[in-house]
């Protein structure tokens, strides 16, 4: 069989995925959007979300053009073009996803007036539009770039563009959503005692807008970048281990795996349906497990056709198993049904301090099992792939690629969360009957867990993909040395300095992003308090709050504050490479991968557990339920966890990849020992 057939099938698979997403979007838009009040609220959310996205993309476009010009001048015009295409494709994926999500929300609320099944179908298929668009556009961009340029090194520009877009989308969206959420909660819930999504809260529209720009556009760009960069990393290492050029077995294999996985996810969308028990989480997980199983079967056939040997099939199974285990572990630490979240709820009964301490403990504990799983997976993939005498490092890259077999379903589950959250808000603000809100609350309760689980998956796959990128950097560094000696031993002070700088970056980055949330949230708090004070009729339901003012405040703050984190990610590896040399960057890259993984897991899982501990008290009526002292303590914990799980934690994925991609792209400009001669 001609291997080039797999190369040309890759963009076809991408196009099919995008086409299915478009058909599903059209079907959703034809559904009932509810009564006039529901449409009015949904329109306000749509306008706020699209206004933010427009301003964000304008800001990113300026940065992208400047950086693209630098890449063109310093390196190559093809790299610059590839970089701009990667940025644009990632932005398009986020735009498509959010455009549908802000319309699926009101249709989910309207469907909830009929049945739980109808509402679940709308919410999940709305999320699936984002998932299929993300993986389709990612595969389309990488595969077409490979066909056009026939050089994997040129596609590095595409990967950097996707990573940069992901970083800005994650940081900007994360600051927006959590500033609005925290501001709304502090005044609305804690100070005034308003329920969730009460129309009297001036920040409630901003809060609902934030769900979309943070999780739909943000996660869409995040997984787009993860997919593109992991695929690229596997192809780059495949080029290194192969003796042939364009169309080599090891380069074609990742493209074939990705194509099969996309088709498997399209089929698996139709596995999501409620069973007799009406357990929503089980219905959603049917799709994920179906994608994993169908992909694995396809991987077996593809491996045999390409290599006439099943070795790499066992490596792909390692990646699939890691995915399933990370899902289970993250759910254990963030679901209301298990010990960690219950322990935080119990701690809330003794005050906010014990709630926060318990949540931090859970977050730190939650790193153990995922890291052990990733470590075992790395060793298994390395030695099954051939070990140090074979293609063991290529095996790690293939395992990372296999982890993306469920990527479209993962994005669908994540986007499902803000759709159901918004649906609940629309139902509350439009004063729908209690049975409608019960259905949207049930959907939203599961959405809290799916968002946490999908972020855990994204973190794990990012770590494995970054290790593959590190391998490519090391080989490129050896090539650029041209026989010049260098010392990569841990006793070399330059390596130690690189490790410390790399380990420091996630903390500096998290500090900047969380402080940005704090500053923006304080502005929202001041604004909400002002409106309540100057217009007392708002709380009585006699006056309409100025929703637009809160939306404008968080939009401006998010766009302003996202620049510094982006600059940190781009400037640091260039500065280290220029001053200390290319031989110092391996230390920096390993440092940021290791510490970034641990910190991201801690922040994500602690935040998810805090959120669901609050939900557990609300839904089960524990310790007095809503309005009790335990509930107020849980709200404090949830407020602390908001920026950890939705801003700093998930943005660390993009930080890790951007730093690695910048190091790989700009290595031709670095000498081995740097200008300081170290």
XYZ file of N, CA and C in Angstrom, residues 49-63 91 94-95 98 164-176 213-214 217-218 221 555 558-560 562-563:
129
model
N -19.948 38.126 24.503
C -18.913 37.150 24.148
C -18.232 37.513 22.833
N -19.011 37.857 21.839
C -18.429 38.151 20.537
C -17.674 39.480 20.550
N -18.156 40.446 21.352
C -17.437 41.716 21.474
C -16.066 41.493 22.096
N -16.028 40.652 23.140
C -14.741 40.342 23.765
C -13.814 39.641 22.781
N -14.356 38.620 22.091
C -13.520 37.840 21.179
C -12.969 38.720 20.061
N -13.781 39.643 19.569
C -13.325 40.547 18.507
C -12.153 41.394 18.986
N -12.283 41.975 20.171
C -11.207 42.817 20.704
C -9.973 41.991 21.031
N -10.177 40.774 21.543
C -9.035 39.916 21.851
C -8.277 39.544 20.578
N -9.005 39.161 19.541
C -8.357 38.757 18.296
C -7.632 39.931 17.639
N -8.167 41.127 17.785
C -7.474 42.301 17.244
C -6.135 42.511 17.954
N -6.135 42.327 19.268
C -4.901 42.466 20.043
C -3.896 41.388 19.655
N -4.364 40.140 19.572
C -3.479 39.029 19.218
C -2.938 39.200 17.804
N -3.761 39.723 16.901
C -3.323 39.918 15.513
C -2.121 40.856 15.443
N -2.152 41.916 16.237
C -1.019 42.853 16.256
C 0.246 42.148 16.736
N 0.120 41.391 17.837
C 1.273 40.655 18.377
C 1.776 39.634 17.362
N -7.376 30.486 16.087
C -8.403 31.484 16.368
C -9.736 31.119 15.742
N -11.528 28.460 17.815
C -12.155 29.056 18.994
C -13.402 29.843 18.646
N -13.350 30.563 17.531
C -14.490 31.384 17.103
C -15.694 30.512 16.772
N -17.190 28.962 20.063
C -17.911 29.878 20.935
C -19.172 30.411 20.261
N 0.889 30.124 20.705
C 0.753 31.519 21.125
C -0.723 31.902 21.244
N -1.519 31.469 20.268
C -2.953 31.750 20.308
C -3.583 31.096 21.532
N -3.166 29.871 21.817
C -3.685 29.153 22.971
C -3.343 29.880 24.265
N -2.122 30.376 24.351
C -1.695 31.078 25.565
C -2.553 32.318 25.805
N -2.728 33.132 24.783
C -3.522 34.349 24.934
C -4.998 34.022 25.202
N -5.528 33.013 24.509
C -6.931 32.644 24.702
C -7.164 32.126 26.106
N -6.237 31.294 26.592
C -6.366 30.728 27.930
C -6.217 31.807 29.001
N -5.191 32.644 28.854
C -4.951 33.674 29.870
C -6.049 34.731 29.831
N -6.313 35.288 28.639
C -7.326 36.329 28.527
C -8.704 35.835 28.920
N -9.091 34.661 28.393
C -10.388 34.097 28.731
C -10.488 33.731 30.198
N -9.380 33.214 30.756
C -9.371 32.835 32.164
C -9.512 34.032 33.083
N -8.832 35.121 32.752
C -8.947 36.348 33.553
C -10.367 36.893 33.470
N -10.921 36.897 32.265
C -12.278 37.412 32.069
C -13.287 36.623 32.901
N -16.015 32.445 26.953
C -14.688 32.865 26.489
C -13.585 32.106 27.220
N -13.882 31.630 28.439
C -12.881 30.886 29.180
C -12.799 29.435 28.781
N -13.866 29.076 23.958
C -12.772 29.610 23.143
C -11.415 29.220 23.736
N -11.300 29.266 25.066
C -10.032 28.963 25.717
C -9.624 27.513 25.555
N -8.863 26.587 21.844
C -7.509 26.950 21.423
C -6.463 26.066 22.098
N -13.725 42.945 30.225
C -13.137 42.861 28.878
C -11.836 43.656 28.816
N -9.080 41.995 31.058
C -8.539 40.747 30.513
C -7.566 41.007 29.367
N -7.938 41.922 28.475
C -7.077 42.215 27.325
C -5.780 42.898 27.756
N -5.868 43.745 28.762
C -4.675 44.440 29.254
C -3.728 43.479 29.963
N -3.372 40.193 29.738
C -2.873 38.979 29.087
C -1.544 39.198 28.369
N -1.123 40.443 28.208
C 0.097 40.726 27.446
C 1.352 40.275 28.192
